[in-house]
Coordinates of C-alpha atoms in Angstrom, one line a residue:
Chain A
M1112 CA 87.5 -42.0 93.3
S1113 CA 87.6 -42.6 97.1
H1114 CA 83.9 -43.2 96.9
L1115 CA 84.5 -46.0 94.4
F1116 CA 87.2 -47.6 96.6
E1117 CA 84.9 -47.5 99.6
A1118 CA 82.1 -49.1 97.6
F1119 CA 84.5 -51.8 96.4
S1120 CA 85.7 -52.5 100.0
I1121 CA 82.1 -52.7 101.3
A1122 CA 81.3 -55.0 98.3
L1123 CA 84.2 -57.3 99.2
R1124 CA 83.1 -57.4 102.9
M1125 CA 79.6 -58.3 101.8
I1126 CA 80.9 -61.2 99.7
V1127 CA 83.4 -62.4 102.4
S1128 CA 80.8 -62.2 105.2
G1129 CA 78.3 -64.1 103.0
D1130 CA 75.7 -61.3 103.0
P1131 CA 72.3 -63.2 102.8
G1132 CA 70.7 -60.6 100.5
V1133 CA 73.5 -60.8 98.0
F1134 CA 73.9 -64.6 98.1
S1135 CA 70.1 -65.3 97.9
I1136 CA 70.1 -63.4 94.6
A1137 CA 73.2 -65.2 93.4
L1138 CA 71.7 -68.6 94.3
R1139 CA 68.4 -67.7 92.6
T1140 CA 70.2 -66.6 89.5
L1141 CA 72.3 -69.8 89.4
L1142 CA 69.2 -72.0 89.9
I1143 CA 67.2 -70.2 87.2
A1144 CA 70.1 -70.3 84.7
S1145 CA 70.8 -73.9 85.5
V1146 CA 67.2 -75.1 85.0
S1147 CA 67.0 -73.0 81.8
T1148 CA 70.2 -74.6 80.5
L1149 CA 69.1 -78.1 81.5
L1150 CA 65.8 -77.8 79.7
A1151 CA 67.4 -76.2 76.7
T1152 CA 70.0 -79.0 76.6
L1153 CA 67.4 -81.7 76.8
L1154 CA 65.4 -80.1 74.0
F1155 CA 68.0 -78.5 71.7
V1156 CA 71.1 -80.8 71.8
P1157 CA 68.9 -83.6 70.3
L1158 CA 67.5 -81.1 67.8
G1159 CA 71.1 -80.1 66.8
C1160 CA 72.0 -83.8 66.4
L1161 CA 68.9 -84.4 64.3
I1162 CA 69.7 -81.5 62.0
N1163 CA 73.3 -82.6 61.6
F1164 CA 72.7 -86.2 61.0
S1165 CA 69.8 -85.9 58.6
S1166 CA 69.7 -84.7 55.0
F1167 CA 66.8 -82.4 53.9
K1168 CA 66.3 -79.6 51.5
G1169 CA 67.1 -76.2 52.9
K1170 CA 69.4 -77.7 55.6
R1171 CA 72.1 -75.1 55.0
L1172 CA 69.4 -72.3 55.2
A1173 CA 68.1 -73.8 58.5
V1174 CA 71.6 -73.9 60.0
G1175 CA 72.3 -70.3 58.8
F1176 CA 69.0 -69.1 60.4
V1177 CA 69.9 -70.8 63.7
Q1178 CA 73.4 -69.2 63.7
T1179 CA 71.8 -65.8 62.9
M1180 CA 69.7 -66.1 66.0
Y1181 CA 72.8 -66.4 68.3
S1182 CA 72.8 -62.6 68.7
V1183 CA 69.0 -62.1 69.0
P1184 CA 68.5 -59.1 71.4
T1185 CA 67.4 -60.3 74.8
V1186 CA 64.7 -57.6 75.0
F1187 CA 63.2 -58.9 71.8
V1188 CA 63.0 -62.4 73.3
G1189 CA 61.6 -60.8 76.5
M1190 CA 58.9 -59.0 74.5
L1191 CA 58.1 -62.2 72.6
V1192 CA 57.8 -64.3 75.7
F1193 CA 55.9 -61.5 77.4
L1194 CA 53.3 -61.5 74.6
M1195 CA 53.0 -65.3 74.8
I1196 CA 52.5 -65.5 78.6
S1197 CA 50.6 -62.3 79.3
R1198 CA 47.0 -62.7 80.3
S1199 CA 45.8 -62.2 76.7
G1200 CA 48.6 -64.3 75.1
P1201 CA 48.2 -67.9 74.0
L1202 CA 49.9 -69.2 77.1
G1203 CA 48.2 -66.7 79.5
G1204 CA 46.2 -69.4 81.2
L1205 CA 49.4 -70.8 82.7
E1206 CA 49.8 -67.7 84.8
L1207 CA 53.6 -67.7 84.4
L1208 CA 54.2 -63.9 84.0
F1209 CA 56.4 -62.4 86.7
S1210 CA 57.4 -65.8 88.1
P1211 CA 60.8 -67.6 88.0
W1212 CA 59.3 -70.0 85.4
A1213 CA 58.7 -67.0 83.1
I1214 CA 62.4 -66.1 83.2
I1215 CA 63.3 -69.8 82.7
L1216 CA 61.0 -70.0 79.6
G1217 CA 62.6 -66.7 78.3
E1218 CA 66.1 -68.0 78.8
V1219 CA 65.3 -71.3 77.2
V1220 CA 64.1 -69.4 74.1
L1221 CA 67.2 -67.1 74.2
I1222 CA 69.8 -69.9 74.4
A1223 CA 68.0 -72.4 72.2
P1224 CA 69.8 -71.2 69.0
I1225 CA 73.2 -71.1 70.8
I1226 CA 72.8 -74.7 72.0
T1227 CA 71.3 -76.0 68.7
G1228 CA 73.8 -74.1 66.5
L1229 CA 76.9 -74.9 68.5
T1230 CA 75.9 -78.6 68.8
I1231 CA 75.7 -78.7 65.0
S1232 CA 79.1 -77.0 64.8
A1233 CA 80.6 -79.4 67.3
L1234 CA 79.4 -82.4 65.4
Q1235 CA 80.6 -80.9 62.1
S1236 CA 84.0 -80.1 63.6
T1237 CA 84.8 -83.8 63.9
G1238 CA 84.9 -83.8 60.1
K1239 CA 83.6 -86.0 57.3
G1240 CA 86.8 -88.1 57.7
L1241 CA 85.8 -89.4 61.1
E1242 CA 82.4 -90.5 59.9
D1243 CA 84.0 -92.1 56.8
T1244 CA 86.5 -93.9 58.9
A1245 CA 83.8 -95.3 61.2
V1246 CA 81.8 -96.5 58.1
A1247 CA 84.9 -97.9 56.5
L1248 CA 85.7 -100.0 59.6
G1249 CA 82.3 -101.6 59.4
G1250 CA 80.1 -99.3 61.5
G1251 CA 76.4 -99.2 60.8
R1252 CA 74.4 -96.0 60.9
R1253 CA 73.7 -96.1 64.6
T1254 CA 77.3 -97.1 65.6
V1255 CA 78.7 -94.3 63.4
I1256 CA 76.4 -91.7 65.0
L1257 CA 77.4 -92.8 68.5
K1258 CA 81.1 -92.6 67.5
V1259 CA 80.7 -89.1 66.2
L1260 CA 78.8 -88.1 69.4
S1261 CA 81.5 -89.6 71.5
E1262 CA 84.3 -87.8 69.6
A1263 CA 82.4 -84.5 69.8
K1264 CA 81.2 -84.7 73.5
Y1265 CA 83.7 -82.1 74.9
T1266 CA 82.9 -79.6 72.2
M1267 CA 79.2 -80.2 72.7
L1268 CA 79.6 -79.7 76.4
T1269 CA 81.2 -76.4 75.6
S1270 CA 78.1 -75.3 73.7
V1271 CA 76.0 -76.1 76.7
L1272 CA 78.3 -74.0 78.9
M1273 CA 78.1 -71.1 76.4
G1274 CA 74.3 -71.3 76.7
F1275 CA 74.6 -71.2 80.5
G1276 CA 76.9 -68.2 80.2
R1277 CA 74.4 -66.4 78.1
A1278 CA 71.5 -67.3 80.4
V1279 CA 73.2 -66.2 83.6
S1280 CA 74.3 -62.9 82.2
E1281 CA 71.2 -61.8 80.4
V1282 CA 69.0 -58.9 81.7
G1283 CA 66.3 -58.1 79.2
V1284 CA 64.2 -61.3 79.6
A1285 CA 64.5 -61.3 83.4
I1286 CA 63.3 -57.7 83.7
M1287 CA 60.5 -58.0 81.2
V1288 CA 58.9 -61.3 82.1
G1289 CA 60.3 -61.7 85.7
G1290 CA 59.4 -58.2 86.9
N1291 CA 62.5 -57.9 89.2
I1292 CA 60.4 -58.8 92.3
A1293 CA 62.6 -58.8 95.4
G1294 CA 63.1 -62.3 96.9
Y1295 CA 61.2 -63.9 94.0
T1296 CA 62.4 -63.1 90.5
R1297 CA 65.3 -60.7 91.3
T1298 CA 68.4 -62.0 89.6
L1299 CA 72.1 -60.7 89.7
T1300 CA 71.6 -58.7 86.5
T1301 CA 68.3 -57.1 87.4
A1302 CA 69.5 -56.4 90.9
I1303 CA 72.6 -54.6 89.5
A1304 CA 70.4 -52.6 87.1
L1305 CA 68.1 -51.6 89.9
G1306 CA 70.9 -50.9 92.4
V1307 CA 72.8 -48.7 90.0
G1308 CA 69.6 -46.7 89.3
K1309 CA 69.0 -46.2 93.0
G1310 CA 72.6 -45.2 93.7
E1311 CA 73.3 -48.4 95.8
T1312 CA 76.8 -48.8 94.5
A1313 CA 78.4 -51.2 97.0
P1314 CA 75.8 -54.1 96.7
S1315 CA 75.7 -53.6 92.9
I1316 CA 79.5 -54.0 92.8
A1317 CA 79.3 -57.1 95.1
L1318 CA 76.7 -58.6 92.8
G1319 CA 78.7 -57.6 89.7
L1320 CA 81.8 -59.3 91.1
I1321 CA 79.9 -62.5 91.7
L1322 CA 78.5 -62.4 88.2
L1323 CA 82.0 -61.8 86.8
S1324 CA 83.3 -64.7 88.8
L1325 CA 80.5 -67.0 87.4
A1326 CA 81.4 -65.8 83.9
L1327 CA 85.1 -66.4 84.6
I1328 CA 84.4 -70.0 85.9
V1329 CA 82.4 -70.8 82.8
S1330 CA 85.1 -69.4 80.6
I1331 CA 87.8 -71.4 82.4
I1332 CA 85.8 -74.6 82.1
V1333 CA 85.1 -74.0 78.4
N1334 CA 88.8 -73.4 77.8
L1335 CA 89.7 -76.6 79.7
L1336 CA 87.2 -78.6 77.7
Q1337 CA 88.4 -77.2 74.4
H1338 CA 92.0 -78.0 75.4
G1339 CA 90.9 -81.5 76.4
G1340 CA 88.9 -81.8 73.2
R1341 CA 91.9 -81.1 71.1
K1342 CA 93.8 -84.0 72.7
Chain B
M56 CA 87.5 -112.1 40.7
I57 CA 87.0 -110.7 44.2
L58 CA 85.8 -107.3 42.9
Q59 CA 84.4 -106.2 39.6
L60 CA 83.2 -102.7 38.8
K61 CA 81.1 -102.5 35.6
N62 CA 80.6 -99.3 33.7
I63 CA 80.7 -97.1 36.8
Q64 CA 79.5 -93.5 36.4
Q65 CA 79.5 -90.9 39.1
K66 CA 78.2 -87.4 39.1
K67 CA 79.0 -84.7 41.7
N68 CA 77.4 -81.3 41.6
G69 CA 76.4 -81.8 38.0
N70 CA 80.0 -82.8 36.9
K71 CA 80.8 -86.3 35.6
I72 CA 83.6 -87.5 37.8
L73 CA 83.6 -91.1 36.5
K74 CA 82.5 -91.7 32.9
G75 CA 82.0 -95.4 32.7
V76 CA 84.8 -97.2 34.4
S77 CA 85.2 -100.9 34.5
I78 CA 87.9 -102.8 36.4
D79 CA 88.3 -106.5 37.5
V80 CA 90.4 -107.2 40.6
P81 CA 91.5 -110.9 40.9
E82 CA 91.6 -112.4 44.3
G83 CA 95.0 -112.2 46.0
S84 CA 96.3 -109.5 43.6
F85 CA 97.8 -106.1 44.4
F86 CA 95.8 -103.9 42.1
V87 CA 97.1 -100.3 41.7
L88 CA 94.9 -97.5 40.4
M89 CA 97.1 -94.9 38.9
G90 CA 96.6 -91.5 37.3
P91 CA 97.2 -87.8 37.8
T92 CA 95.5 -85.9 40.7
G93 CA 91.9 -85.3 40.0
C94 CA 91.4 -88.1 37.5
G95 CA 88.8 -89.9 39.7
K96 CA 90.9 -92.5 41.6
T97 CA 89.5 -91.5 45.0
S98 CA 85.9 -91.4 43.7
L99 CA 86.3 -94.9 42.3
L100 CA 88.0 -96.2 45.5
R101 CA 85.1 -94.8 47.6
I102 CA 82.7 -96.8 45.4
A103 CA 84.8 -99.9 45.6
G104 CA 84.9 -99.5 49.4
L105 CA 81.1 -99.2 49.4
L106 CA 81.4 -95.7 51.0
D107 CA 79.6 -94.0 48.1
S108 CA 77.0 -95.3 45.7
P109 CA 77.7 -94.8 42.0
S110 CA 75.2 -92.8 39.8
S111 CA 75.1 -95.9 37.6
G112 CA 76.9 -99.1 37.1
D113 CA 77.3 -102.4 38.9
I114 CA 79.5 -103.5 41.8
I115 CA 80.1 -107.2 41.9
F116 CA 81.8 -108.6 45.0
K117 CA 82.8 -112.2 45.0
G118 CA 80.6 -112.9 42.0
K119 CA 77.5 -111.4 43.6
K120 CA 76.0 -108.1 42.3
L121 CA 75.3 -105.8 45.1
T122 CA 72.0 -104.1 45.6
S123 CA 71.3 -100.9 47.7
R124 CA 69.9 -102.9 50.6
K125 CA 71.5 -101.5 53.7
K126 CA 71.9 -104.8 55.5
E127 CA 73.6 -106.4 52.5
L128 CA 75.9 -103.4 52.0
L129 CA 76.9 -103.4 55.7
H130 CA 77.6 -107.2 55.5
T131 CA 79.8 -106.8 52.4
R132 CA 81.5 -103.6 53.7
R133 CA 82.6 -105.6 56.8
Q134 CA 84.6 -107.8 54.4
I135 CA 86.3 -104.7 53.0
A136 CA 88.5 -102.2 54.9
S137 CA 89.6 -98.8 53.6
M138 CA 92.5 -96.6 54.6
F139 CA 92.2 -93.0 53.5
Q140 CA 94.8 -90.6 52.2
S141 CA 94.8 -88.6 55.5
P142 CA 93.8 -91.1 58.1
V143 CA 91.7 -89.8 61.0
M144 CA 92.6 -91.1 64.4
F145 CA 89.8 -91.5 67.0
R146 CA 90.3 -89.9 70.4
G147 CA 92.2 -92.3 72.7
S148 CA 95.1 -94.7 72.5
V149 CA 96.6 -96.5 69.5
S150 CA 95.2 -99.8 70.8
S151 CA 91.7 -98.4 71.2
N152 CA 91.9 -97.1 67.6
V153 CA 93.0 -100.4 66.3
G154 CA 90.5 -102.4 68.3
W155 CA 87.5 -100.3 67.5
G156 CA 86.4 -102.2 64.4
L157 CA 86.6 -105.5 66.4
K158 CA 84.7 -104.0 69.3
I159 CA 81.7 -103.0 67.1
R160 CA 81.7 -106.6 65.7
G161 CA 81.1 -107.9 69.2
I162 CA 84.5 -109.5 69.6
K163 CA 85.5 -110.1 73.3
K164 CA 88.1 -108.0 75.0
P165 CA 90.8 -110.6 75.4
E166 CA 90.7 -111.5 71.7
I167 CA 90.7 -107.8 70.8
A168 CA 93.8 -107.3 73.0
S169 CA 95.7 -110.2 71.5
R170 CA 94.8 -109.4 67.8
T171 CA 95.7 -105.7 68.4
E172 CA 99.0 -106.6 69.8
K173 CA 99.8 -109.0 67.0
V174 CA 98.8 -106.5 64.2
L175 CA 100.8 -103.6 65.8
E176 CA 103.8 -105.8 65.8
F177 CA 103.1 -106.7 62.2
V178 CA 103.0 -103.1 61.0
G179 CA 106.1 -102.2 63.1
L180 CA 104.4 -100.4 65.9
S181 CA 105.2 -102.7 68.9
G182 CA 105.2 -100.7 72.1
F183 CA 102.8 -98.1 70.7
A184 CA 99.6 -99.6 72.1
E185 CA 99.2 -97.2 74.9
R186 CA 100.4 -94.1 73.0
D187 CA 97.8 -91.3 72.7
A188 CA 96.9 -91.5 69.0
S189 CA 96.9 -87.7 68.7
T190 CA 100.6 -87.6 69.4
L191 CA 101.6 -89.9 66.5
S192 CA 103.7 -88.6 63.5
G193 CA 102.4 -88.8 60.0
G194 CA 104.1 -92.1 59.3
E195 CA 102.9 -93.7 62.6
R196 CA 99.3 -92.5 61.9
R197 CA 99.4 -94.3 58.6
R198 CA 100.7 -97.5 60.1
T199 CA 98.1 -97.3 62.9
A200 CA 95.4 -96.8 60.2
L201 CA 96.9 -99.8 58.3
A202 CA 96.8 -101.9 61.5
R203 CA 93.2 -100.7 62.2
A204 CA 92.2 -102.0 58.8
L205 CA 94.4 -105.2 58.9
V206 CA 93.1 -106.3 62.3
L207 CA 89.7 -106.8 60.7
E208 CA 91.2 -109.5 58.5
P209 CA 89.4 -108.1 55.4
E210 CA 89.2 -110.0 52.2
L211 CA 89.8 -106.7 50.3
L212 CA 92.0 -103.9 51.6
I213 CA 91.7 -100.5 49.9
L214 CA 94.4 -97.9 50.3
D215 CA 94.1 -94.4 49.0
E216 CA 97.5 -92.7 48.4
P217 CA 99.2 -94.2 51.5
G218 CA 102.5 -92.5 50.8
T219 CA 101.3 -89.0 50.2
S220 CA 103.0 -86.2 52.1
L221 CA 105.5 -88.6 53.8
D222 CA 109.1 -88.0 53.3
P223 CA 110.8 -90.4 50.7
A224 CA 112.4 -92.7 53.3
F225 CA 109.2 -93.1 55.3
K226 CA 107.3 -93.7 52.1
R227 CA 109.6 -96.3 50.9
D228 CA 109.5 -98.0 54.3
L229 CA 105.7 -97.9 54.4
L230 CA 105.3 -99.3 50.9
K231 CA 107.8 -102.0 51.6
R232 CA 105.9 -103.0 54.7
I233 CA 102.6 -102.9 52.8
K234 CA 104.1 -105.2 50.1
E235 CA 105.4 -107.6 52.8
I236 CA 101.9 -107.7 54.4
H237 CA 100.4 -108.5 51.0
L238 CA 102.8 -111.3 50.4
Q239 CA 102.4 -112.8 53.9
T240 CA 98.6 -112.5 54.2
G241 CA 97.5 -113.0 50.6
T242 CA 94.9 -110.3 51.1
T243 CA 93.7 -108.6 48.0
F244 CA 94.9 -105.0 47.9
V245 CA 93.6 -102.1 45.8
M246 CA 95.7 -99.0 46.1
A247 CA 95.4 -95.6 44.4
T248 CA 98.5 -93.5 43.7
H249 CA 99.5 -90.7 41.4
D250 CA 103.1 -91.8 41.6
F251 CA 104.0 -94.5 39.0
T252 CA 107.2 -95.4 41.0
D253 CA 105.0 -96.2 44.0
A254 CA 102.8 -98.4 41.9
L255 CA 105.8 -100.3 40.5
A256 CA 107.1 -100.9 44.0
V257 CA 104.0 -102.8 45.2
G258 CA 101.6 -103.6 42.3
T259 CA 101.1 -106.8 40.4
M260 CA 98.5 -105.3 38.1
G261 CA 96.6 -102.1 37.7
A262 CA 94.9 -99.5 35.7
V263 CA 95.7 -96.0 34.7
M264 CA 92.9 -93.4 34.9
R265 CA 92.6 -90.1 33.0
N266 CA 89.6 -87.7 33.2
G267 CA 87.3 -90.3 34.7
L268 CA 88.1 -93.1 32.3
I269 CA 90.5 -96.0 32.2
E270 CA 93.4 -95.2 29.8
Q271 CA 95.0 -98.6 30.1
S272 CA 94.8 -101.6 32.4
G273 CA 96.6 -104.9 32.8
M274 CA 99.8 -106.4 34.4
M275 CA 102.2 -103.8 35.7
D276 CA 104.9 -104.9 33.2
D277 CA 102.6 -104.4 30.3
I278 CA 101.6 -101.0 31.6
L279 CA 105.3 -100.1 32.0
F280 CA 106.7 -101.6 28.8
K281 CA 103.8 -101.5 26.4
P282 CA 102.1 -98.0 26.8
E283 CA 99.2 -97.8 24.4
S284 CA 98.9 -94.1 24.1
R285 CA 101.1 -90.9 24.2
F286 CA 99.5 -90.1 27.6
M287 CA 100.5 -93.6 28.9
A288 CA 104.0 -93.3 27.6
S289 CA 104.4 -89.9 29.3
F290 CA 102.7 -91.1 32.6
T291 CA 105.0 -94.1 32.8
G292 CA 108.0 -91.8 32.5
V293 CA 108.9 -92.7 28.9
R294 CA 110.7 -89.8 27.3
N295 CA 111.7 -89.5 23.6
I296 CA 108.1 -89.4 22.4
F297 CA 108.0 -88.3 18.7
P298 CA 105.2 -87.9 16.2
A299 CA 105.8 -90.3 13.3
D300 CA 104.4 -91.5 10.0
F301 CA 104.1 -95.3 10.0
A302 CA 104.4 -97.8 7.1
G303 CA 104.5 -101.4 8.3
T304 CA 107.5 -101.9 10.6
E305 CA 109.1 -98.6 9.7
A306 CA 108.4 -95.1 11.1
C307 CA 109.6 -91.8 9.8
V308 CA 110.4 -89.2 12.4
R309 CA 111.2 -86.2 10.2
Q310 CA 114.1 -87.6 8.1
L311 CA 115.0 -90.4 10.4
T312 CA 113.7 -93.9 9.8
I313 CA 113.2 -96.0 12.9
T314 CA 112.3 -99.7 12.8
H315 CA 109.8 -101.1 15.3
S316 CA 108.5 -104.6 15.9
G317 CA 104.8 -103.9 15.3
I318 CA 102.8 -103.2 12.2
K319 CA 101.2 -99.8 11.9
Q320 CA 100.1 -97.5 9.1
G321 CA 99.4 -93.7 9.0
H322 CA 100.2 -91.1 11.6
G323 CA 100.9 -91.8 15.2
F324 CA 103.5 -91.6 17.9
L325 CA 106.5 -93.6 18.9
A326 CA 108.5 -93.6 22.1
I327 CA 112.0 -94.8 22.8
P328 CA 112.7 -95.3 26.5
P329 CA 116.1 -93.6 27.3
E330 CA 117.2 -96.7 29.3
V331 CA 117.1 -99.0 26.3
I332 CA 119.5 -97.0 24.1
V333 CA 123.2 -98.0 23.9
L334 CA 125.9 -95.4 23.4
S335 CA 129.3 -96.2 21.9
L336 CA 132.2 -94.3 20.5
A337 CA 132.6 -96.7 17.6
P338 CA 129.9 -98.2 15.4
N339 CA 128.3 -101.1 17.4
L340 CA 128.3 -104.4 15.6
T341 CA 125.1 -105.7 17.2
S342 CA 121.8 -107.2 16.0
E343 CA 120.0 -104.0 16.9
R344 CA 118.2 -102.7 13.9
N345 CA 118.2 -99.1 14.9
R346 CA 121.8 -97.6 14.6
F347 CA 122.5 -93.9 14.2
N348 CA 125.3 -91.4 14.5
G349 CA 124.8 -88.2 16.4
T350 CA 126.5 -85.4 18.5
V351 CA 126.3 -85.0 22.2
K352 CA 124.4 -81.8 22.9
S353 CA 124.2 -81.9 26.7
I354 CA 124.9 -84.1 29.8
E355 CA 122.7 -83.6 32.8
R356 CA 122.5 -85.4 36.1
N357 CA 119.2 -87.3 36.7
G358 CA 119.2 -88.7 40.2
T359 CA 122.1 -91.2 40.4
N360 CA 122.2 -91.6 36.6
W361 CA 123.0 -89.2 33.7
D362 CA 120.8 -88.0 30.8
V363 CA 122.8 -87.5 27.7
T364 CA 121.0 -85.7 24.9
V365 CA 122.3 -86.8 21.5
E366 CA 121.2 -84.9 18.4
V367 CA 120.5 -87.2 15.5
S368 CA 119.5 -85.4 12.3
D369 CA 118.2 -82.5 14.3
I370 CA 116.2 -84.8 16.6
P371 CA 117.2 -84.6 20.2
I372 CA 117.2 -88.2 21.7
I373 CA 117.8 -88.6 25.5
V374 CA 119.9 -91.5 26.5
A375 CA 120.1 -92.6 30.2
I376 CA 123.5 -93.9 31.3
T377 CA 125.2 -94.7 34.6
T378 CA 128.1 -92.7 36.1
G379 CA 130.4 -95.6 35.3
A380 CA 129.4 -95.6 31.7
L381 CA 129.9 -91.8 31.5
E382 CA 133.4 -92.1 32.9
E383 CA 134.2 -94.9 30.6
L384 CA 133.0 -93.1 27.4
E385 CA 134.7 -89.8 28.4
I386 CA 132.1 -87.9 26.4
A387 CA 131.4 -84.2 26.5
P388 CA 129.1 -81.8 24.5
G389 CA 130.2 -81.9 20.9
T390 CA 131.5 -85.5 20.9
D391 CA 130.5 -87.6 17.9
I392 CA 128.8 -90.7 19.1
H393 CA 126.9 -93.8 18.0
L394 CA 123.6 -95.0 19.4
S395 CA 121.6 -98.1 18.9
F396 CA 118.4 -99.8 20.2
K397 CA 116.3 -102.8 19.4
A398 CA 113.2 -102.6 17.2
S399 CA 111.3 -104.3 20.0
A400 CA 112.2 -101.6 22.5
V401 CA 110.3 -99.0 20.4
H402 CA 106.7 -98.3 21.6
V403 CA 104.2 -97.3 18.9
F404 CA 100.8 -95.8 19.5

């Protein structure tokens, strides 16, 4: 027990003193997760909107499939991306394997269903009544879509943050396609996994606390947005 | 006619919701679409408001048959405004909600502000402009929705059950305000309601729907006083509906012969509104052609009036009387009594 307390106090000292090792990993993690979320947002928020505002056969099935993919195991995504970008894979020529871009690609694939699915849910949560009201007040198709987007913006932002939360905390993809290379592809989660394995408790706890803080910040923002969205 | 719906049919998930409905709405009228819940009123209103396309049938607006061309539909829809049963408020203030329709029409801000202010005053919401729309009560939401529709100065205003789920005082107030607006603006209104009393409070004419079809249409007085079917008599609140065998101007209800003003043969129904029957302790020397003796069976309160059930030859006939009349007659169950009513007051169908 005293060992654990000691490790905690060392971890807190590392955070307070701004330990460069710990903070470079934290910054890298933030950067990778942010770029992944940005790319996924640019690609999959519009896809969610397209699915929501269009009518096609099998739409319900498509939405159901997207929602099922929320809980896809990270190691499965990691394996898939690994096979795609490994030397013999179709994207092997890009030489992305064991680079931060490989992790970014993996995280984009991982959070794509979350951002697409939650965007659809956010737009649907405004209700048919809102769309009908906008139409009844003389809105054309484009105006109505813009109105629905404007009403759903906070909930949509929540979906992006949920994606970021998933990206920042995943470990399977980062280890499998990033390789956990020190100073290059090591992220908070992979560093914790390695540290615990090696018995380096204090730095692992410090990294864990930072990860927990990030998750907490995301959760607070999501809650605030949801509260604001209900107003 | 500002709006004509011709033989409208609507199918949803394989079910026929509307089975060939036709209505004509004259310009400047207050047309009320009545009927029990689930009879197809809202489906018809959505078609009238150009929110849904019918499976078949024609929509004629101001004499012009509408096609499915998007531009034409949008142009026509902008002359119509709809207020739904449960109005949805946009995020933001009351004034931003009311002004939205004007904003998308490219109206300049100062004009939007002035028209919004005027219309809020009109619906009795002065001082509400900056209120967050999400904090409004049910009645205030409906008034805001009404203002949001009225500010567009539509030629046709469609209201779907505006009084639903409001308490009676708020409902009366809202309907009174709606009627005042109709009289002041001259805008044509089409309103759906399942409550016949609401319809009477505002409507000049209307139609009663049942199972996706029009049961009866015309002026409100005709619908109220000349029901054409047993369903209509029951819907308009007429009690004392009896099966009868008709022969000219006489109808036999079991062993009772009742005189009516129409001419009908064979089997059918007749209805005697409780409000038209006169009670008296002594035989009434009047010109009324239906005069009977009976015994009071029960006396029950019905709102501010009383329902007296009089048994005439084993037929229970309900008579509606005021508290004053009840006190004056001093009747109780078992009292022998005379009742009379005019032949013209009897509905036959």
